[in-house]
Tab-separated table of C-alpha atoms and ligand atoms in Angstrom:
chain	number	residue	atom	x	y	z
A	1	MET	CA	-25.071	-3.857	19.092
A	2	MET	CA	-27.295	-1.394	17.756
A	3	ILE	CA	-26.116	2.728	17.887
A	4	LYS	CA	-27.858	5.768	17.023
A	5	ILE	CA	-24.945	7.557	14.438
A	6	ALA	CA	-27.559	9.857	12.916
A	7	ASP	CA	-31.020	10.893	13.428
A	8	ASP	CA	-32.789	8.011	11.884
A	9	VAL	CA	-29.828	6.308	10.990
A	10	TYR	CA	-28.426	3.184	12.746
A	11	PHE	CA	-25.646	0.850	13.254
A	12	VAL	CA	-26.847	-2.300	13.756
A	13	GLY	CA	-23.691	-4.516	12.914
A	14	ALA	CA	-21.508	-6.934	15.032
A	15	MET	CA	-17.898	-7.376	16.110
A	16	HIS	CA	-15.877	-10.143	15.628
A	17	TRP	CA	-13.694	-9.537	18.586
A	18	ASP	CA	-12.261	-12.929	18.577
A	19	ARG	CA	-11.901	-13.809	14.944
A	20	ARG	CA	-8.237	-14.486	13.876
A	21	LEU	CA	-8.253	-14.636	10.714
A	22	PHE	CA	-9.484	-13.006	7.487
A	23	ASP	CA	-10.505	-14.991	4.396
A	24	GLU	CA	-7.942	-17.596	6.054
A	25	LEU	CA	-5.100	-15.802	4.721
A	26	ILE	CA	-5.146	-12.429	6.549
A	27	PRO	CA	-4.112	-11.833	10.476
A	28	LEU	CA	-6.556	-9.880	12.002
A	29	PRO	CA	-5.247	-9.385	15.358
A	30	GLU	CA	-7.465	-6.907	16.369
A	31	GLY	CA	-10.555	-8.533	15.217
A	32	THR	CA	-12.960	-6.988	13.053
A	33	SER	CA	-16.655	-5.843	12.463
A	34	TYR	CA	-19.264	-5.949	10.461
A	35	ASN	CA	-20.877	-2.883	9.921
A	36	SER	CA	-24.740	-3.038	8.882
A	37	TYR	CA	-26.301	-0.180	9.154
A	38	LEU	CA	-30.195	0.543	9.425
A	39	ILE	CA	-32.070	4.125	7.821
A	40	ARG	CA	-35.506	4.979	9.015
A	41	GLY	CA	-36.826	7.443	6.096
A	42	LYS	CA	-40.527	8.643	6.444
A	43	GLU	CA	-41.913	6.038	3.695
A	44	LYS	CA	-39.228	2.852	3.306
A	45	ILE	CA	-36.900	1.608	5.606
A	46	ALA	CA	-32.779	0.817	4.421
A	47	LEU	CA	-30.547	-1.924	5.537
A	48	ILE	CA	-26.790	-0.906	4.083
A	49	ASP	CA	-24.926	-4.691	3.294
A	50	THR	CA	-25.624	-6.807	6.228
A	51	VAL	CA	-22.964	-9.049	8.114
A	52	ASP	CA	-20.883	-12.525	8.378
A	53	PRO	CA	-23.164	-15.518	8.383
A	54	SER	CA	-21.996	-15.776	11.431
A	55	LYS	CA	-23.557	-13.343	12.702
A	56	GLU	CA	-26.908	-12.909	11.497
A	57	GLU	CA	-28.940	-13.710	14.609
A	58	GLU	CA	-26.895	-10.773	15.998
A	59	LEU	CA	-28.328	-8.612	12.792
A	60	ILE	CA	-31.252	-9.445	13.161
A	61	GLU	CA	-32.643	-8.787	17.171
A	62	ASN	CA	-30.297	-5.460	16.299
A	63	ILE	CA	-33.292	-4.996	14.082
A	64	GLU	CA	-36.050	-5.888	16.090
A	65	LYS	CA	-34.286	-3.706	18.698
A	66	LEU	CA	-35.258	-0.837	16.455
A	67	GLY	CA	-39.127	-2.046	16.330
A	68	VAL	CA	-38.379	-2.533	12.232
A	69	GLU	CA	-41.759	-4.164	10.982
A	70	LYS	CA	-40.581	-4.009	7.786
A	71	ILE	CA	-37.531	-4.151	5.566
A	72	ASP	CA	-38.243	-2.274	2.193
A	73	TYR	CA	-34.817	-2.235	0.772
A	74	VAL	CA	-31.310	-4.386	1.059
A	75	ILE	CA	-28.653	-2.218	-0.123
A	76	SER	CA	-25.734	-4.654	-1.155
A	77	ASN	CA	-22.573	-1.936	-1.633
A	78	HIS	CA	-20.273	-6.017	-1.755
A	79	ALA	CA	-21.237	-9.566	-2.783
A	80	GLU	CA	-18.866	-10.350	-0.791
A	81	GLN	CA	-20.079	-13.039	2.101
A	82	ASP	CA	-18.615	-10.666	5.585
A	83	HIS	CA	-20.996	-7.891	3.793
A	84	SER	CA	-23.717	-10.087	2.249
A	85	GLY	CA	-23.639	-13.740	4.815
A	86	ALA	CA	-26.681	-12.254	5.881
A	87	LEU	CA	-29.023	-11.631	3.093
A	88	SER	CA	-31.245	-14.929	2.615
A	89	ARG	CA	-31.923	-14.898	6.600
A	90	ILE	CA	-33.182	-10.958	6.191
A	91	ILE	CA	-34.842	-11.713	2.661
A	92	GLU	CA	-36.171	-15.034	5.103
A	93	SER	CA	-37.064	-12.457	7.715
A	94	TYR	CA	-38.284	-9.353	5.834
A	95	PRO	CA	-40.326	-11.591	2.585
A	96	MET	CA	-40.950	-7.932	1.292
A	97	ALA	CA	-38.188	-6.019	0.982
A	98	ARG	CA	-35.578	-5.800	-1.915
A	99	ILE	CA	-32.196	-5.845	-2.099
A	100	VAL	CA	-30.563	-3.153	-3.791
A	101	THR	CA	-27.286	-3.387	-6.392
A	102	ASN	CA	-25.936	-2.599	-9.302
A	103	GLU	CA	-25.907	-5.181	-12.243
A	104	LYS	CA	-22.549	-7.223	-12.066
A	105	CYS	CA	-23.193	-7.229	-7.611
A	106	LYS	CA	-26.148	-8.951	-8.649
A	107	GLN	CA	-24.779	-11.514	-10.466
A	108	PHE	CA	-22.750	-12.278	-8.474
A	109	LEU	CA	-24.632	-12.523	-5.238
A	110	MET	CA	-26.662	-14.605	-7.814
A	111	ASP	CA	-24.564	-17.225	-8.116
A	112	LEU	CA	-22.938	-16.927	-4.481
A	113	LEU	CA	-26.198	-17.298	-2.412
A	114	LEU	CA	-28.940	-18.375	-5.318
A	115	ILE	CA	-30.770	-15.832	-4.824
A	116	ASP	CA	-33.820	-15.596	-7.284
A	117	GLU	CA	-33.770	-12.934	-10.311
A	118	GLU	CA	-36.660	-11.562	-8.823
A	119	LYS	CA	-35.293	-9.903	-5.092
A	120	PHE	CA	-33.475	-7.794	-6.928
A	121	ILE	CA	-33.800	-3.775	-8.328
A	122	THR	CA	-31.255	-2.983	-10.029
A	123	VAL	CA	-29.193	0.824	-9.705
A	124	ASN	CA	-26.565	2.441	-12.229
A	125	ASP	CA	-23.668	4.913	-11.266
A	126	GLY	CA	-25.340	7.938	-9.756
A	127	ASP	CA	-28.867	6.342	-9.037
A	128	GLU	CA	-30.497	7.275	-6.465
A	129	LEU	CA	-33.424	6.261	-4.266
A	130	LYS	CA	-36.210	8.617	-2.249
A	131	LEU	CA	-36.842	7.021	1.906
A	132	GLY	CA	-38.871	9.945	3.028
A	133	GLY	CA	-36.894	12.980	3.804
A	134	LYS	CA	-33.898	10.554	3.501
A	135	THR	CA	-31.571	10.120	-0.092
A	136	LEU	CA	-29.498	7.355	-1.008
A	137	LYS	CA	-27.013	7.932	-4.012
A	138	PHE	CA	-24.942	5.175	-5.727
A	139	ILE	CA	-21.565	5.468	-6.797
A	140	VAL	CA	-20.740	2.588	-8.809
A	141	ALA	CA	-16.911	1.797	-7.853
A	142	PRO	CA	-15.239	-0.584	-8.424
A	143	TRP	CA	-12.125	-2.595	-7.611
A	144	VAL	CA	-13.072	-1.553	-3.654
A	145	HIS	CA	-11.933	-4.515	-4.379
A	146	TRP	CA	-13.943	-6.829	-6.212
A	147	PRO	CA	-15.251	-5.560	-9.563
A	148	GLU	CA	-19.044	-4.974	-8.572
A	149	THR	CA	-18.265	-2.744	-5.169
A	150	MET	CA	-19.929	0.145	-4.676
A	151	LEU	CA	-20.309	3.063	-2.319
A	152	THR	CA	-24.098	4.484	-0.951
A	153	TYR	CA	-24.015	8.280	-0.128
A	154	LEU	CA	-26.990	10.041	1.938
A	155	LYS	CA	-27.468	12.692	0.755
A	156	GLU	CA	-29.711	15.219	3.454
A	157	ASP	CA	-27.553	13.439	6.476
A	158	GLY	CA	-23.813	13.480	4.708
A	159	ILE	CA	-22.994	9.977	4.948
A	160	LEU	CA	-21.120	8.413	2.833
A	161	PHE	CA	-21.212	4.193	3.732
A	162	SER	CA	-17.991	3.583	1.854
A	163	CYS	CA	-18.185	-0.723	1.105
A	164	ASP	CA	-14.781	-1.433	2.355
A	165	LEU	CA	-13.122	1.509	1.382
A	166	PHE	CA	-11.329	3.461	4.359
A	167	GLY	CA	-12.257	0.385	6.561
A	168	SER	CA	-10.027	-0.941	9.579
A	169	HIS	CA	-10.597	-4.594	11.330
A	170	THR	CA	-11.321	-3.326	14.307
A	171	ALA	CA	-13.406	-5.109	16.876
A	172	THR	CA	-14.727	-1.835	19.179
A	173	SER	CA	-17.035	-0.570	21.998
A	174	ASP	CA	-16.409	3.025	21.138
A	175	ILE	CA	-17.579	2.729	16.998
A	176	PHE	CA	-16.649	6.486	16.467
A	177	SER	CA	-13.280	6.414	18.347
A	178	THR	CA	-10.696	6.500	15.774
A	179	GLU	CA	-8.041	7.257	18.284
A	180	ASN	CA	-6.048	4.675	17.019
A	181	VAL	CA	-7.259	3.532	14.113
A	182	TYR	CA	-4.584	4.915	11.623
A	183	ASN	CA	-2.282	1.637	11.440
A	184	SER	CA	-5.033	-0.572	11.541
A	185	ALA	CA	-6.806	1.230	8.606
A	186	LYS	CA	-3.037	1.301	7.044
A	187	ARG	CA	-2.881	-2.986	7.390
A	188	TYR	CA	-5.998	-2.691	6.073
A	189	TYR	CA	-5.483	-0.675	2.967
A	190	ALA	CA	-2.125	-2.544	2.334
A	191	GLU	CA	-3.921	-6.254	2.395
A	192	ILE	CA	-7.061	-5.031	0.746
A	193	MET	CA	-6.461	-1.792	-1.402
A	194	MET	CA	-3.345	-1.665	-2.336
A	195	PRO	CA	-3.442	-3.450	-5.447
A	196	PHE	CA	-6.292	-1.162	-6.685
A	197	ARG	CA	-3.936	2.140	-6.262
A	198	SER	CA	-4.933	3.908	-9.188
A	199	LYS	CA	-8.726	2.929	-9.422
A	200	ILE	CA	-8.739	3.975	-5.475
A	201	LYS	CA	-7.006	7.352	-6.957
A	202	GLN	CA	-10.355	7.718	-9.245
A	203	HIS	CA	-12.896	6.984	-6.994
A	204	ILE	CA	-11.635	9.399	-3.972
A	205	GLU	CA	-11.402	11.940	-6.848
A	206	LYS	CA	-14.544	11.526	-7.719
A	207	ILE	CA	-16.000	11.617	-3.965
A	208	GLU	CA	-14.590	14.832	-3.751
A	209	ASN	CA	-17.435	16.998	-4.519
A	210	LEU	CA	-19.732	15.508	-2.287
A	211	GLU	CA	-19.708	17.662	1.224
A	212	ILE	CA	-19.035	14.377	3.240
A	213	LYS	CA	-19.839	15.044	7.260
A	214	MET	CA	-19.432	10.972	8.315
A	215	ILE	CA	-17.667	7.766	6.244
A	216	ALA	CA	-19.480	4.960	8.092
A	217	PRO	CA	-17.077	2.426	6.787
A	218	SER	CA	-18.056	-1.598	6.559
A	219	HIS	CA	-15.432	-2.662	8.578
A	220	GLY	CA	-14.083	-0.334	12.674
A	221	PRO	CA	-14.948	2.915	13.073
A	222	ILE	CA	-16.757	6.053	11.645
A	223	TYR	CA	-15.431	8.790	11.219
A	224	LYS	CA	-16.063	11.902	12.199
A	225	ASN	CA	-13.915	13.955	10.960
A	226	PRO	CA	-13.841	12.267	7.194
A	227	GLU	CA	-10.787	14.872	6.766
A	228	PHE	CA	-8.491	11.988	8.605
A	229	ILE	CA	-9.135	8.801	6.808
A	230	LEU	CA	-9.284	11.038	3.341
A	231	ASN	CA	-6.084	12.715	4.143
A	232	ALA	CA	-4.292	8.918	5.892
A	233	TYR	CA	-5.390	7.634	1.899
A	234	ARG	CA	-4.500	10.460	0.376
A	235	ASP	CA	-0.576	9.981	0.981
A	236	TRP	CA	-0.685	6.421	0.746
A	237	ILE	CA	-2.294	6.222	-3.307
A	238	SER	CA	0.368	8.958	-4.001
A	239	ASP	CA	3.121	8.216	-5.894
A	240	ASN	CA	4.767	9.767	-2.567
A	241	VAL	CA	7.752	7.030	-1.062
A	242	LYS	CA	9.457	7.225	1.933
A	243	ASN	CA	13.283	6.820	2.860
A	244	GLU	CA	12.719	3.394	4.269
A	245	VAL	CA	14.292	0.009	3.088
A	246	VAL	CA	12.048	-3.244	3.735
A	247	ILE	CA	14.553	-6.220	4.564
A	248	ALA	CA	11.986	-9.610	4.248
A	249	TYR	CA	14.577	-12.221	5.558
A	250	VAL	CA	14.727	-15.945	6.145
A	251	SER	CA	18.201	-17.651	7.905
A	252	MET	CA	18.103	-21.250	8.409
A	253	HIS	CA	22.447	-21.063	9.392
A	254	GLY	CA	23.130	-17.926	10.524
A	255	SER	CA	24.701	-16.981	7.682
A	256	VAL	CA	21.683	-14.664	5.537
A	257	GLU	CA	21.452	-13.113	9.003
A	258	LYS	CA	25.036	-11.967	9.296
A	259	MET	CA	24.682	-10.088	5.855
A	260	VAL	CA	21.504	-8.865	6.975
A	261	LYS	CA	22.706	-7.250	10.001
A	262	TYR	CA	25.401	-5.526	8.500
A	263	LEU	CA	22.843	-4.327	5.349
A	264	ILE	CA	20.827	-2.928	7.808
A	265	GLU	CA	23.736	-1.272	9.824
A	266	VAL	CA	25.594	0.265	7.036
A	267	LEU	CA	21.444	1.785	6.147
A	268	ILE	CA	21.706	3.761	8.986
A	269	GLU	CA	24.778	5.002	8.787
A	270	LYS	CA	23.915	6.463	5.720
A	271	GLY	CA	20.515	7.981	6.966
A	272	ILE	CA	18.077	5.407	5.670
A	273	ASN	CA	14.941	3.817	8.028
A	274	VAL	CA	15.336	0.176	8.035
A	275	LYS	CA	12.024	-1.912	8.663
A	276	PRO	CA	12.978	-5.631	9.359
A	277	PHE	CA	11.125	-8.715	9.313
A	278	ASN	CA	12.579	-11.740	10.451
A	279	LEU	CA	9.919	-14.264	8.275
A	280	THR	CA	10.248	-17.190	10.925
A	281	VAL	CA	8.155	-14.970	13.084
A	282	SER	CA	6.730	-12.018	11.599
A	283	ASP	CA	3.033	-10.909	10.965
A	284	ILE	CA	2.324	-10.621	7.087
A	285	GLY	CA	-0.126	-7.868	8.054
A	286	GLU	CA	2.789	-6.111	9.641
A	287	LEU	CA	4.929	-6.214	6.069
A	288	ALA	CA	1.816	-5.043	3.841
A	289	MET	CA	1.354	-2.462	5.339
A	290	ALA	CA	5.500	-1.510	5.600
A	291	LEU	CA	5.051	-1.992	1.751
A	292	VAL	CA	2.629	0.819	1.492
A	293	ASP	CA	5.407	3.679	1.783
A	294	SER	CA	9.003	2.203	1.659
A	295	ALA	CA	11.030	3.324	-1.459
A	296	THR	CA	12.792	-0.166	-1.443
A	297	PHE	CA	12.232	-3.762	-0.516
A	298	VAL	CA	15.165	-6.475	-0.372
A	299	LEU	CA	14.503	-9.971	0.149
A	300	ALA	CA	17.016	-12.054	1.898
A	301	THR	CA	17.112	-15.947	1.635
A	302	PRO	CA	19.491	-18.830	1.784
A	303	THR	CA	18.852	-21.835	-1.094
A	304	VAL	CA	16.630	-24.378	-0.299
A	305	LEU	CA	16.486	-26.904	-3.105
A	306	SER	CA	18.706	-24.479	-5.591
A	307	GLY	CA	15.679	-21.942	-5.097
A	308	ILE	CA	13.810	-19.316	-2.567
A	309	HIS	CA	12.822	-20.733	0.580
A	310	PRO	CA	9.525	-21.189	1.131
A	311	LEU	CA	8.876	-18.277	3.670
A	312	ALA	CA	11.076	-15.612	1.757
A	313	PHE	CA	8.927	-16.863	-1.688
A	314	TYR	CA	5.353	-16.443	0.322
A	315	ALA	CA	6.746	-12.944	1.196
A	316	LEU	CA	8.162	-12.110	-2.390
A	317	TYR	CA	4.842	-13.325	-4.023
A	318	LEU	CA	2.496	-11.424	-1.801
A	319	ALA	CA	5.125	-8.372	-1.890
A	320	ASN	CA	4.926	-8.682	-5.653
A	321	ALA	CA	1.137	-9.128	-5.909
A	322	LEU	CA	-0.029	-6.156	-3.472
A	323	ARG	CA	1.782	-4.289	-6.015
A	324	PRO	CA	3.810	-1.834	-3.608
A	325	LYS	CA	5.394	1.233	-5.095
A	326	THR	CA	8.291	0.297	-4.172
A	327	LYS	CA	10.712	1.846	-6.493
A	328	PHE	CA	13.583	-0.107	-5.921
A	329	VAL	CA	14.182	-3.882	-4.864
A	330	SER	CA	17.359	-6.196	-4.560
A	331	ILE	CA	18.184	-9.140	-3.116
A	332	ILE	CA	20.256	-11.193	-1.267
A	333	GLY	CA	20.992	-14.473	-0.830
A	334	SER	CA	23.585	-17.737	0.830
A	335	TYR	CA	24.641	-20.766	-1.325
A	336	GLY	CA	26.048	-24.073	-0.388
A	337	TRP	CA	26.695	-25.420	-3.766
A	338	GLY	CA	24.422	-23.227	-6.343
A	339	SER	CA	21.050	-21.154	-6.547
A	340	ARG	CA	18.673	-19.817	-9.024
A	341	ILE	CA	17.627	-17.727	-6.132
A	342	VAL	CA	18.230	-14.279	-8.156
A	343	GLU	CA	16.582	-15.704	-11.433
A	344	GLN	CA	13.356	-17.159	-9.602
A	345	ALA	CA	13.100	-13.349	-7.331
A	346	LYS	CA	13.169	-12.212	-11.513
A	347	GLU	CA	10.765	-14.038	-12.569
A	348	MET	CA	8.330	-13.734	-9.865
A	349	LEU	CA	8.829	-9.372	-9.640
A	350	THR	CA	6.281	-9.532	-12.388
A	351	ALA	CA	3.972	-6.840	-10.894
A	352	MET	CA	6.426	-4.964	-8.852
A	353	LYS	CA	7.555	-2.089	-11.316
A	354	ALA	CA	10.384	-1.340	-8.790
A	355	GLU	CA	13.955	-0.728	-10.521
A	356	VAL	CA	16.217	-4.493	-9.315
A	357	ILE	CA	19.442	-3.156	-7.824
A	358	GLU	CA	22.377	-5.949	-8.174
A	359	PRO	CA	21.548	-8.332	-5.657
A	360	VAL	CA	24.640	-10.044	-3.413
A	361	MET	CA	24.852	-13.508	-3.541
A	362	VAL	CA	27.271	-15.111	-1.230
A	363	LYS	CA	28.433	-19.008	-1.261
A	364	GLY	CA	28.530	-20.744	2.490
A	365	GLN	CA	29.643	-17.183	5.198
A	366	ALA	CA	29.791	-13.992	3.707
A	367	LYS	CA	33.841	-12.848	3.561
A	368	ASP	CA	35.721	-9.734	3.244
A	369	ASP	CA	34.408	-9.270	-0.271
A	370	ASP	CA	31.235	-10.425	0.553
A	371	TYR	CA	30.555	-6.934	2.496
A	372	THR	CA	32.435	-4.916	0.898
A	373	ALA	CA	29.476	-5.980	-1.960
A	374	ILE	CA	26.316	-5.291	0.846
A	375	LYS	CA	28.389	-2.128	1.969
A	376	LYS	CA	27.808	-1.183	-1.966
A	377	LEU	CA	24.355	-1.839	-2.071
A	378	ALA	CA	23.288	-0.794	0.483
A	379	GLU	CA	25.510	2.797	-0.973
A	380	LYS	CA	23.638	2.211	-4.249
A	381	ILE	CA	20.409	2.264	-2.217
A	382	ALA	CA	21.376	5.688	-0.534
A	383	ASP	CA	22.511	6.622	-4.323
A	384	ARG	CA	18.605	6.109	-5.123
A	385	HIS	CA	17.199	8.096	-2.416
A	386	LYS	CA	19.242	10.465	-2.861
A	387	GLU	CA	18.067	10.408	-6.993
A	388	ILE	CA	14.478	10.895	-5.901
A	389	GLY	CA	15.082	13.389	-3.820
A	390	ILE	CA	14.103	11.831	-0.433
A	391	LEU	CA	17.583	11.464	1.430
A	392	THR	CA	18.853	14.230	1.775
A	393	LEU	CA	22.480	13.709	3.916
B	1	FEO	FE1	-15.549	-6.501	3.701
B	1	FEO	FE2	-14.334	-6.857	0.803
B	1	FEO	O1	-15.327	-7.825	2.216
């Protein structure tokens, strides 16, 4: 796919319509795209990032369609292979090209792709590169979501090539269609950016000074209305949470499910929104997305070999690693003869800075006293939501 996005600026990347997993971990229900961009200055030609290795021939074909005989610079905003995977192929086809990146990214590319140091030009934050009527300014932005990440701003056109920041895993035939992008961008933020929320905040503050007319990320649609995605990010990275409880649950023989159903019922009665995820059938990306701005997270699990059910263990591990801004967390569980669920869960919650509301553990099926305890848990959650001003009933 080769598309003009501004005068002498082209999308030359590739759609990966049927990719369903990223890093063998992240579900891709809408596929993804690898957005490489070519900028033709009066004197020099620059390519911004490349594509995943599986699409390198498509990148070469797209560049050839433009009748480009040389590439002077390949700007490497990020060393991960969905951006850099075709770098070696580009250098082979365009041997005069030099890779322009920051020192840290250079080191990564030398280690990951075994590229010679002489192929690189290193830049620092704020440096500019003139192509002739087109000027690239480099903004070093670590932890978007690796330590070497960088953004590139095309001054004359006001285009921010934002690397993974503001991206979405979406394959699309209309690179400018942002009609349905909110959820996929939120999912992407949840899976990739959320652990680095404070860094993302700093980067967004830094780019507020730029006159941005278009945001061209490395995945998914290009934003002709940058405020749309900037406002979404401002909301996600803020400390604001919603009057919502995310419940991730597994039930082996039905007792946990009954407890979860009752908890849902009471929470709804109290005016709290609920997002339950049966972990045996849930897309883990949906769970991550729900954790972006929910006030409370509840894990519900039976006891397996004295501990948390493996599916619930995985969900809790991910929830903790993603470091959502969740304010409150609790656990409900069942056991037959003994359980270390609560201790295990508390030990795992090292990064999620949430207050633990007293868990409810039940022997076998829940009885009247247990339902009363679950009701009390719902009441405590409602009280906390009131205290922070998100529940006003
Ligand atoms: Fe798009 Fe971090 O790779």
